[in-house]
Amino acid sequence: MPTSYEGVGILILKTMQTVYLNGQLLPANEAKVSVFDRGFLFGDSVYEVIPFYQGVGFRLKEHLERLNHSLRAIRIKSDTNWEKVLTQLVEANGGGNLSVYLQVTRGDAGKRSHAYADTMEPTVFACCSEIKDIWQAGAEDIKPIKAVVSEDLRWHRCDIKSTCLLPNILVLQQAKDQGADEALFSRDERLTEGSACNLFLVKRGVLFTPKRSSEILGGITRQLILELADEHGIQYQEMDIDYERLLMADEVWVCSSTRGIIPVTEVDGNRIGDGLKGPLWIKMFELFTVYQRELMAGEHNKLS
C-alpha cells in the first residue's frame, strides 16, 4: 500500500530500488556503509531532499547552494558533481516525479573517535522515492492540519541541514500522540519553525514569517513563497513571532519542498481564524500550482 501524508500536496508512493553510493549506481540491497562511518556513529553528516518533476529538479540550484552551505559549515569537502549524480540517479529510477534524498557524511574513520582527520573521504549516498503530483486536485481538496507548540531543544545551528534529527522526531511523535499533525518549535518565547517545515501566518492580509537566522533552516519553499509574494504584490514581513501572535492570526501555514504549502487551522486545541482555509493561503496555493506546472513544462530549471 502507498504511504500517504494527509493534507499535503505530494503522495510518496514507494522507495525506488537503484541507489547511488560513492560513485556507483547499484541495487539498494547491495549498498553497504561501514559501521565506522561517522554519519552512523555520530550523525556527522548533512542531507537534502529535492523533488524532481518529470525529471526536472525543484529549485535545484537553491537546494545545492544550501547543501554546499551545510558542507562548508561542518568542514566537509567534496568535489562531487551534484547535478550529474542526481540526474543519473533520477534517470536510473525511470525519471518522472521523484523525491531524491541526498546524504553526505564525513566518511569512514576506521574507529570510533570524536576527533577526525581533514583528509577523510566523504561518504555520498542518494536514493529516490516516487511522488505523485496531485496539486491539480485543487485547493479545496487539501486537508488542513492541526499543530502543537513544543519547546525548541535543538542546537543553535539549525541553518545546517544536519541528519541529527532526534529532537525533531521526538516532538513530532509527541504531536502525533496528542492527535496533531505537526509540532511548532518555540525558543525564548519566539516561534522558529516546525519539525520539518517553515512557518507562516497571516494577519489583516499581511504575511508574516520568522526572520531567517541560525535558529531556522533556510527553507527553499519558504523563499519561493516570499518571491511569489513580491511578484504578486502581497505584503510580507520577516519578524519575531510570539505565541500570542500565532494564536491571534487569521491564517497559519507550514511549508516544505515535499509537502508544499499546508494550512493549519488549529494550534494547541485553539481554532485559528474562522477554522477554515484562508483566502491568502488559497491565493498562494494557486500561485504555487502555477509555478509547479511551469516547472514540469521545462521552466524554472536553470542552474545559472
mmCIF file of C-alpha atoms in Angstrom:
data_model
loop_
_atom_site.group_PDB
_atom_site.id
_atom_site.type_symbol
_atom_site.label_atom_id
_atom_site.label_comp_id
_atom_site.label_asym_id
_atom_site.label_seq_id
_atom_site.Cartn_x
_atom_site.Cartn_y
_atom_site.Cartn_z
ATOM 1 C CA MET A 1 0.000 0.000 0.000
ATOM 2 C CA PRO A 2 1.281 3.514 -0.734
ATOM 3 C CA THR A 3 2.410 5.659 2.181
ATOM 4 C CA SER A 4 0.441 8.906 2.152
ATOM 5 C CA TYR A 5 0.652 12.143 4.120
ATOM 6 C CA GLU A 6 -2.805 13.557 4.751
ATOM 7 C CA GLY A 7 -3.416 17.120 3.685
ATOM 8 C CA VAL A 8 -0.226 17.524 1.705
ATOM 9 C CA GLY A 9 0.272 18.076 -1.985
ATOM 10 C CA ILE A 10 2.630 15.162 -2.522
ATOM 11 C CA LEU A 11 1.938 11.454 -2.242
ATOM 12 C CA ILE A 12 5.077 9.388 -1.620
ATOM 13 C CA LEU A 13 4.361 6.008 -3.143
ATOM 14 C CA LYS A 14 7.392 3.789 -2.685
ATOM 15 C CA THR A 15 11.155 3.741 -2.329
ATOM 16 C CA MET A 16 12.913 3.068 -5.626
ATOM 17 C CA GLN A 17 15.444 0.238 -5.908
ATOM 18 C CA THR A 18 18.504 1.873 -7.543
ATOM 19 C CA VAL A 19 20.642 3.986 -5.226
ATOM 20 C CA TYR A 20 23.862 5.983 -5.552
ATOM 21 C CA LEU A 21 26.769 5.264 -3.216
ATOM 22 C CA ASN A 22 30.252 6.704 -3.603
ATOM 23 C CA GLY A 23 30.317 6.912 -7.378
ATOM 24 C CA GLN A 24 28.251 3.823 -8.130
ATOM 25 C CA LEU A 25 24.652 3.188 -9.106
ATOM 26 C CA LEU A 26 23.602 -0.149 -7.646
ATOM 27 C CA PRO A 27 20.610 -2.056 -6.233
ATOM 28 C CA ALA A 28 19.619 -0.863 -2.773
ATOM 29 C CA ASN A 29 20.236 -4.273 -1.209
ATOM 30 C CA GLU A 30 23.840 -4.184 -2.413
ATOM 31 C CA ALA A 31 24.662 -0.766 -0.941
ATOM 32 C CA LYS A 32 26.907 -1.134 2.123
ATOM 33 C CA VAL A 33 28.276 1.506 4.509
ATOM 34 C CA SER A 34 30.918 0.857 7.167
ATOM 35 C CA VAL A 35 29.789 0.615 10.801
ATOM 36 C CA PHE A 36 32.606 3.079 11.497
ATOM 37 C CA ASP A 37 31.145 5.702 9.189
ATOM 38 C CA ARG A 38 30.834 8.905 11.197
ATOM 39 C CA GLY A 39 27.360 9.507 9.844
ATOM 40 C CA PHE A 40 26.284 6.255 11.527
ATOM 41 C CA LEU A 41 28.228 6.749 14.762
ATOM 42 C CA PHE A 42 27.748 10.474 15.373
ATOM 43 C CA GLY A 43 25.228 11.832 12.882
ATOM 44 C CA ASP A 44 28.267 13.649 11.448
ATOM 45 C CA SER A 45 26.554 14.356 8.131
ATOM 46 C CA VAL A 46 24.207 16.633 6.239
ATOM 47 C CA TYR A 47 21.425 15.997 3.751
ATOM 48 C CA GLU A 48 18.989 17.441 1.228
ATOM 49 C CA VAL A 49 15.605 16.281 -0.075
ATOM 50 C CA ILE A 50 14.888 17.506 -3.600
ATOM 51 C CA PRO A 51 11.670 16.839 -5.557
ATOM 52 C CA PHE A 52 12.055 16.175 -9.273
ATOM 53 C CA TYR A 53 9.023 16.702 -11.522
ATOM 54 C CA GLN A 54 9.230 14.972 -14.902
ATOM 55 C CA GLY A 55 12.969 14.743 -14.344
ATOM 56 C CA VAL A 56 13.361 18.463 -13.500
ATOM 57 C CA GLY A 57 14.703 19.382 -10.060
ATOM 58 C CA PHE A 58 12.514 21.689 -7.973
ATOM 59 C CA ARG A 59 14.694 24.791 -7.415
ATOM 60 C CA LEU A 60 17.735 22.590 -7.804
ATOM 61 C CA LYS A 61 20.194 25.496 -7.711
ATOM 62 C CA GLU A 62 18.855 26.656 -4.354
ATOM 63 C CA HIS A 63 18.900 23.161 -2.878
ATOM 64 C CA LEU A 64 22.503 22.624 -3.944
ATOM 65 C CA GLU A 65 23.528 26.024 -2.595
ATOM 66 C CA ARG A 66 22.048 25.049 0.767
ATOM 67 C CA LEU A 67 23.826 21.684 0.636
ATOM 68 C CA ASN A 68 27.140 23.419 -0.001
ATOM 69 C CA HIS A 69 26.434 25.845 2.861
ATOM 70 C CA SER A 70 25.887 22.886 5.203
ATOM 71 C CA LEU A 71 29.044 21.141 3.977
ATOM 72 C CA ARG A 72 31.169 24.271 4.474
ATOM 73 C CA ALA A 73 29.686 24.838 7.931
ATOM 74 C CA ILE A 74 30.798 21.409 9.196
ATOM 75 C CA ARG A 75 34.021 21.376 7.136
ATOM 76 C CA ILE A 76 33.291 18.507 4.771
ATOM 77 C CA LYS A 77 34.963 18.862 1.385
ATOM 78 C CA SER A 78 33.655 17.129 -1.714
ATOM 79 C CA ASP A 79 34.297 17.654 -5.408
ATOM 80 C CA THR A 80 31.210 15.637 -6.407
ATOM 81 C CA ASN A 81 29.223 16.977 -9.369
ATOM 82 C CA TRP A 82 25.880 17.015 -7.561
ATOM 83 C CA GLU A 83 23.765 17.829 -10.596
ATOM 84 C CA LYS A 84 25.298 14.950 -12.554
ATOM 85 C CA VAL A 85 24.832 12.479 -9.686
ATOM 86 C CA LEU A 86 21.191 13.417 -9.139
ATOM 87 C CA THR A 87 20.362 13.407 -12.831
ATOM 88 C CA GLN A 88 21.892 9.948 -13.297
ATOM 89 C CA LEU A 89 20.032 8.608 -10.270
ATOM 90 C CA VAL A 90 16.692 10.007 -11.391
ATOM 91 C CA GLU A 91 17.180 8.548 -14.874
ATOM 92 C CA ALA A 92 18.194 5.172 -13.407
ATOM 93 C CA ASN A 93 14.914 5.133 -11.475
ATOM 94 C CA GLY A 94 12.778 5.863 -14.516
ATOM 95 C CA GLY A 95 12.507 9.645 -14.306
ATOM 96 C CA GLY A 96 9.067 11.104 -13.772
ATOM 97 C CA ASN A 97 8.126 12.590 -10.399
ATOM 98 C CA LEU A 98 10.620 11.592 -7.707
ATOM 99 C CA SER A 99 11.814 12.781 -4.328
ATOM 100 C CA VAL A 100 15.608 12.460 -4.063
ATOM 101 C CA TYR A 101 17.277 12.068 -0.665
ATOM 102 C CA LEU A 102 20.986 13.007 -0.704
ATOM 103 C CA GLN A 103 23.240 12.480 2.325
ATOM 104 C CA VAL A 104 26.928 13.312 2.735
ATOM 105 C CA THR A 105 28.819 12.038 5.781
ATOM 106 C CA ARG A 106 32.339 12.828 6.893
ATOM 107 C CA GLY A 107 33.261 9.261 5.996
ATOM 108 C CA ASP A 108 34.705 6.061 7.445
ATOM 109 C CA ALA A 109 37.226 6.771 10.221
ATOM 110 C CA GLY A 110 38.049 3.076 10.811
ATOM 111 C CA LYS A 111 37.377 3.520 14.533
ATOM 112 C CA ARG A 112 35.113 5.445 16.882
ATOM 113 C CA SER A 113 36.735 8.726 17.872
ATOM 114 C CA HIS A 114 35.299 12.213 18.258
ATOM 115 C CA ALA A 115 38.346 13.733 16.582
ATOM 116 C CA TYR A 116 38.680 13.390 12.821
ATOM 117 C CA ALA A 117 41.258 13.935 10.101
ATOM 118 C CA ASP A 118 40.686 16.616 7.464
ATOM 119 C CA THR A 119 41.857 14.121 4.832
ATOM 120 C CA MET A 120 38.875 11.779 5.298
ATOM 121 C CA GLU A 121 36.933 10.821 2.177
ATOM 122 C CA PRO A 122 33.215 11.680 2.476
ATOM 123 C CA THR A 123 30.519 9.053 2.024
ATOM 124 C CA VAL A 124 27.927 10.165 -0.544
ATOM 125 C CA PHE A 125 24.576 8.363 -0.636
ATOM 126 C CA ALA A 126 21.369 9.123 -2.539
ATOM 127 C CA CYS A 127 18.082 7.327 -3.112
ATOM 128 C CA CYS A 128 14.688 8.091 -4.654
ATOM 129 C CA SER A 129 11.043 7.776 -3.684
ATOM 130 C CA GLU A 130 8.248 8.079 -6.214
ATOM 131 C CA ILE A 131 5.940 11.058 -5.701
ATOM 132 C CA LYS A 132 2.641 11.788 -7.391
ATOM 133 C CA ASP A 133 1.671 15.294 -8.457
ATOM 134 C CA ILE A 134 -1.815 15.847 -7.024
ATOM 135 C CA TRP A 135 -1.926 19.655 -6.987
ATOM 136 C CA GLN A 136 -4.373 19.664 -9.873
ATOM 137 C CA ALA A 137 -6.975 18.272 -7.457
ATOM 138 C CA GLY A 138 -7.422 21.892 -6.361
ATOM 139 C CA ALA A 139 -7.075 23.872 -3.137
ATOM 140 C CA GLU A 140 -10.493 22.689 -1.971
ATOM 141 C CA ASP A 141 -9.179 19.117 -1.745
ATOM 142 C CA ILE A 142 -6.204 19.897 0.520
ATOM 143 C CA LYS A 143 -6.928 18.906 4.103
ATOM 144 C CA PRO A 144 -5.870 21.397 6.819
ATOM 145 C CA ILE A 145 -3.747 20.108 9.691
ATOM 146 C CA LYS A 146 -3.536 20.583 13.451
ATOM 147 C CA ALA A 147 -0.356 21.611 15.258
ATOM 148 C CA VAL A 148 1.024 21.864 18.779
ATOM 149 C CA VAL A 149 3.802 24.106 20.094
ATOM 150 C CA SER A 150 6.836 22.488 21.732
ATOM 151 C CA GLU A 151 9.972 23.852 23.344
ATOM 152 C CA ASP A 152 12.852 24.047 20.852
ATOM 153 C CA LEU A 153 15.597 21.874 22.362
ATOM 154 C CA ARG A 154 17.756 21.763 19.229
ATOM 155 C CA TRP A 155 21.265 23.143 18.933
ATOM 156 C CA HIS A 156 21.955 26.703 17.743
ATOM 157 C CA ARG A 157 22.924 25.897 14.140
ATOM 158 C CA CYS A 158 19.566 24.926 12.694
ATOM 159 C CA ASP A 159 20.642 26.592 9.424
ATOM 160 C CA ILE A 160 22.774 23.470 8.864
ATOM 161 C CA LYS A 161 20.641 20.675 7.424
ATOM 162 C CA SER A 162 22.107 18.020 9.681
ATOM 163 C CA THR A 163 20.952 14.417 9.977
ATOM 164 C CA CYS A 164 20.903 14.833 13.791
ATOM 165 C CA LEU A 165 17.109 14.924 13.894
ATOM 166 C CA LEU A 166 16.272 13.298 17.234
ATOM 167 C CA PRO A 167 14.621 16.450 18.721
ATOM 168 C CA ASN A 168 12.508 16.806 15.569
ATOM 169 C CA ILE A 169 11.482 13.157 15.759
ATOM 170 C CA LEU A 170 10.528 13.330 19.429
ATOM 171 C CA VAL A 171 8.399 16.477 19.197
ATOM 172 C CA LEU A 172 6.629 15.242 16.081
ATOM 173 C CA GLN A 173 5.810 11.957 17.806
ATOM 174 C CA GLN A 174 4.509 13.913 20.822
ATOM 175 C CA ALA A 175 2.299 15.881 18.438
ATOM 176 C CA LYS A 176 1.001 12.650 16.918
ATOM 177 C CA ASP A 177 0.295 11.290 20.405
ATOM 178 C CA GLN A 178 -1.870 14.369 21.028
ATOM 179 C CA GLY A 179 -3.814 13.900 17.802
ATOM 180 C CA ALA A 180 -1.965 16.663 15.948
ATOM 181 C CA ASP A 181 -0.126 16.523 12.610
ATOM 182 C CA GLU A 182 2.802 18.884 13.190
ATOM 183 C CA ALA A 183 4.902 20.362 16.005
ATOM 184 C CA LEU A 184 6.000 24.011 16.000
ATOM 185 C CA PHE A 185 9.173 24.944 17.879
ATOM 186 C CA SER A 186 9.324 27.820 20.385
ATOM 187 C CA ARG A 187 12.647 29.201 21.638
ATOM 188 C CA ASP A 188 12.931 32.088 24.111
ATOM 189 C CA GLU A 189 9.192 32.765 23.605
ATOM 190 C CA ARG A 190 9.674 33.072 19.836
ATOM 191 C CA LEU A 191 8.285 30.638 17.274
ATOM 192 C CA THR A 192 11.027 29.358 14.967
ATOM 193 C CA GLU A 193 9.724 26.642 12.608
ATOM 194 C CA GLY A 194 8.108 23.223 12.503
ATOM 195 C CA SER A 195 9.641 19.789 12.983
ATOM 196 C CA ALA A 196 10.220 19.552 9.209
ATOM 197 C CA CYS A 197 8.770 22.772 7.806
ATOM 198 C CA ASN A 198 8.819 26.561 7.900
ATOM 199 C CA LEU A 199 6.099 28.691 9.470
ATOM 200 C CA PHE A 200 3.913 31.487 8.083
ATOM 201 C CA LEU A 201 0.967 33.392 9.495
ATOM 202 C CA VAL A 202 -1.420 35.974 8.089
ATOM 203 C CA LYS A 203 -2.955 38.974 9.867
ATOM 204 C CA ARG A 204 -5.163 41.520 8.094
ATOM 205 C CA GLY A 205 -3.908 40.401 4.690
ATOM 206 C CA VAL A 206 -0.202 40.674 5.556
ATOM 207 C CA LEU A 207 2.060 37.614 5.511
ATOM 208 C CA PHE A 208 4.482 37.113 8.424
ATOM 209 C CA THR A 209 7.280 34.578 8.891
ATOM 210 C CA PRO A 210 10.091 34.210 11.457
ATOM 211 C CA LYS A 211 13.150 36.063 10.250
ATOM 212 C CA ARG A 212 15.951 33.965 8.866
ATOM 213 C CA SER A 213 18.748 33.190 11.321
ATOM 214 C CA SER A 214 20.884 30.299 12.538
ATOM 215 C CA GLU A 215 17.833 29.172 14.557
ATOM 216 C CA ILE A 216 15.825 28.136 11.493
ATOM 217 C CA LEU A 217 16.566 26.260 8.304
ATOM 218 C CA GLY A 218 16.539 28.480 5.246
ATOM 219 C CA GLY A 219 13.634 26.720 3.553
ATOM 220 C CA ILE A 220 13.615 26.533 -0.245
ATOM 221 C CA THR A 221 9.814 26.696 -0.437
ATOM 222 C CA ARG A 222 9.838 29.439 2.224
ATOM 223 C CA GLN A 223 11.992 31.568 -0.073
ATOM 224 C CA LEU A 224 9.795 30.776 -3.068
ATOM 225 C CA ILE A 225 6.718 31.951 -1.151
ATOM 226 C CA LEU A 226 8.431 35.276 -0.421
ATOM 227 C CA GLU A 227 9.424 35.620 -4.089
ATOM 228 C CA LEU A 228 5.852 34.905 -5.206
ATOM 229 C CA ALA A 229 4.568 37.421 -2.651
ATOM 230 C CA ASP A 230 6.940 40.060 -4.062
ATOM 231 C CA GLU A 231 5.939 39.268 -7.617
ATOM 232 C CA HIS A 232 2.196 39.469 -6.918
ATOM 233 C CA GLY A 233 2.053 42.440 -4.557
ATOM 234 C CA ILE A 234 1.429 40.518 -1.331
ATOM 235 C CA GLN A 235 2.807 42.354 1.682
ATOM 236 C CA TYR A 236 5.065 40.326 3.939
ATOM 237 C CA GLN A 237 7.354 40.840 6.898
ATOM 238 C CA GLU A 238 10.089 38.707 8.451
ATOM 239 C CA MET A 239 9.909 39.223 12.217
ATOM 240 C CA ASP A 240 9.838 37.590 15.650
ATOM 241 C CA ILE A 241 6.535 35.798 16.260
ATOM 242 C CA ASP A 242 5.396 35.013 19.793
ATOM 243 C CA TYR A 243 2.759 32.544 20.944
ATOM 244 C CA GLU A 244 0.013 35.156 21.343
ATOM 245 C CA ARG A 245 0.559 36.500 17.827
ATOM 246 C CA LEU A 246 0.387 32.936 16.497
ATOM 247 C CA LEU A 247 -2.972 32.228 18.153
ATOM 248 C CA MET A 248 -4.404 35.588 17.071
ATOM 249 C CA ALA A 249 -3.505 35.057 13.408
ATOM 250 C CA ASP A 250 -6.182 34.957 10.715
ATOM 251 C CA GLU A 251 -4.300 32.146 8.962
ATOM 252 C CA VAL A 252 -1.354 29.868 9.759
ATOM 253 C CA TRP A 253 0.595 27.823 7.190
ATOM 254 C CA VAL A 254 3.558 25.461 7.138
ATOM 255 C CA CYS A 255 5.625 24.628 4.065
ATOM 256 C CA SER A 256 8.404 22.407 2.771
ATOM 257 C CA SER A 257 9.660 21.251 -0.614
ATOM 258 C CA THR A 258 7.988 17.838 -0.445
ATOM 259 C CA ARG A 259 4.810 18.935 1.334
ATOM 260 C CA GLY A 260 4.131 22.216 -0.422
ATOM 261 C CA ILE A 261 2.053 24.821 1.455
ATOM 262 C CA ILE A 262 -0.316 23.413 4.071
ATOM 263 C CA PRO A 263 -2.957 25.353 6.060
ATOM 264 C CA VAL A 264 -3.009 24.942 9.851
ATOM 265 C CA THR A 265 -6.456 25.539 11.346
ATOM 266 C CA GLU A 266 -5.814 24.504 14.962
ATOM 267 C CA VAL A 267 -2.882 25.068 17.345
ATOM 268 C CA ASP A 268 -2.853 23.527 20.818
ATOM 269 C CA GLY A 269 -6.595 22.991 20.541
ATOM 270 C CA ASN A 270 -7.209 26.663 19.656
ATOM 271 C CA ARG A 271 -9.002 27.436 16.408
ATOM 272 C CA ILE A 272 -7.053 29.674 14.018
ATOM 273 C CA GLY A 273 -9.198 32.406 12.462
ATOM 274 C CA ASP A 274 -12.539 31.000 11.412
ATOM 275 C CA GLY A 275 -11.160 27.469 11.364
ATOM 276 C CA LEU A 276 -11.188 27.304 7.570
ATOM 277 C CA LYS A 277 -8.543 27.580 4.859
ATOM 278 C CA GLY A 278 -7.913 31.285 4.440
ATOM 279 C CA PRO A 279 -8.145 33.405 1.281
ATOM 280 C CA LEU A 280 -4.452 34.286 1.213
ATOM 281 C CA TRP A 281 -3.490 30.626 1.537
ATOM 282 C CA ILE A 282 -5.811 29.807 -1.390
ATOM 283 C CA LYS A 283 -4.168 32.529 -3.473
ATOM 284 C CA MET A 284 -0.630 31.388 -2.602
ATOM 285 C CA PHE A 285 -1.589 27.767 -3.237
ATOM 286 C CA GLU A 286 -2.759 28.722 -6.726
ATOM 287 C CA LEU A 287 0.455 30.670 -7.389
ATOM 288 C CA PHE A 288 2.473 27.673 -6.235
ATOM 289 C CA THR A 289 0.417 25.437 -8.532
ATOM 290 C CA VAL A 290 1.230 27.658 -11.499
ATOM 291 C CA TYR A 291 4.913 27.536 -10.585
ATOM 292 C CA GLN A 292 4.839 23.744 -10.392
ATOM 293 C CA ARG A 293 3.114 23.425 -13.756
ATOM 294 C CA GLU A 294 5.669 25.738 -15.334
ATOM 295 C CA LEU A 295 8.430 23.668 -13.777
ATOM 296 C CA MET A 296 7.011 20.474 -15.254
ATOM 297 C CA ALA A 297 6.783 22.215 -18.615
ATOM 298 C CA GLY A 298 10.524 22.882 -18.504
ATOM 299 C CA GLU A 299 10.692 26.339 -16.934
ATOM 300 C CA HIS A 300 12.483 27.353 -13.708
ATOM 301 C CA ASN A 301 15.063 24.624 -14.237
ATOM 302 C CA LYS A 302 18.210 26.641 -14.881
ATOM 303 C CA LEU A 303 21.158 26.283 -12.546
ATOM 304 C CA SER A 304 22.619 29.610 -13.620
#
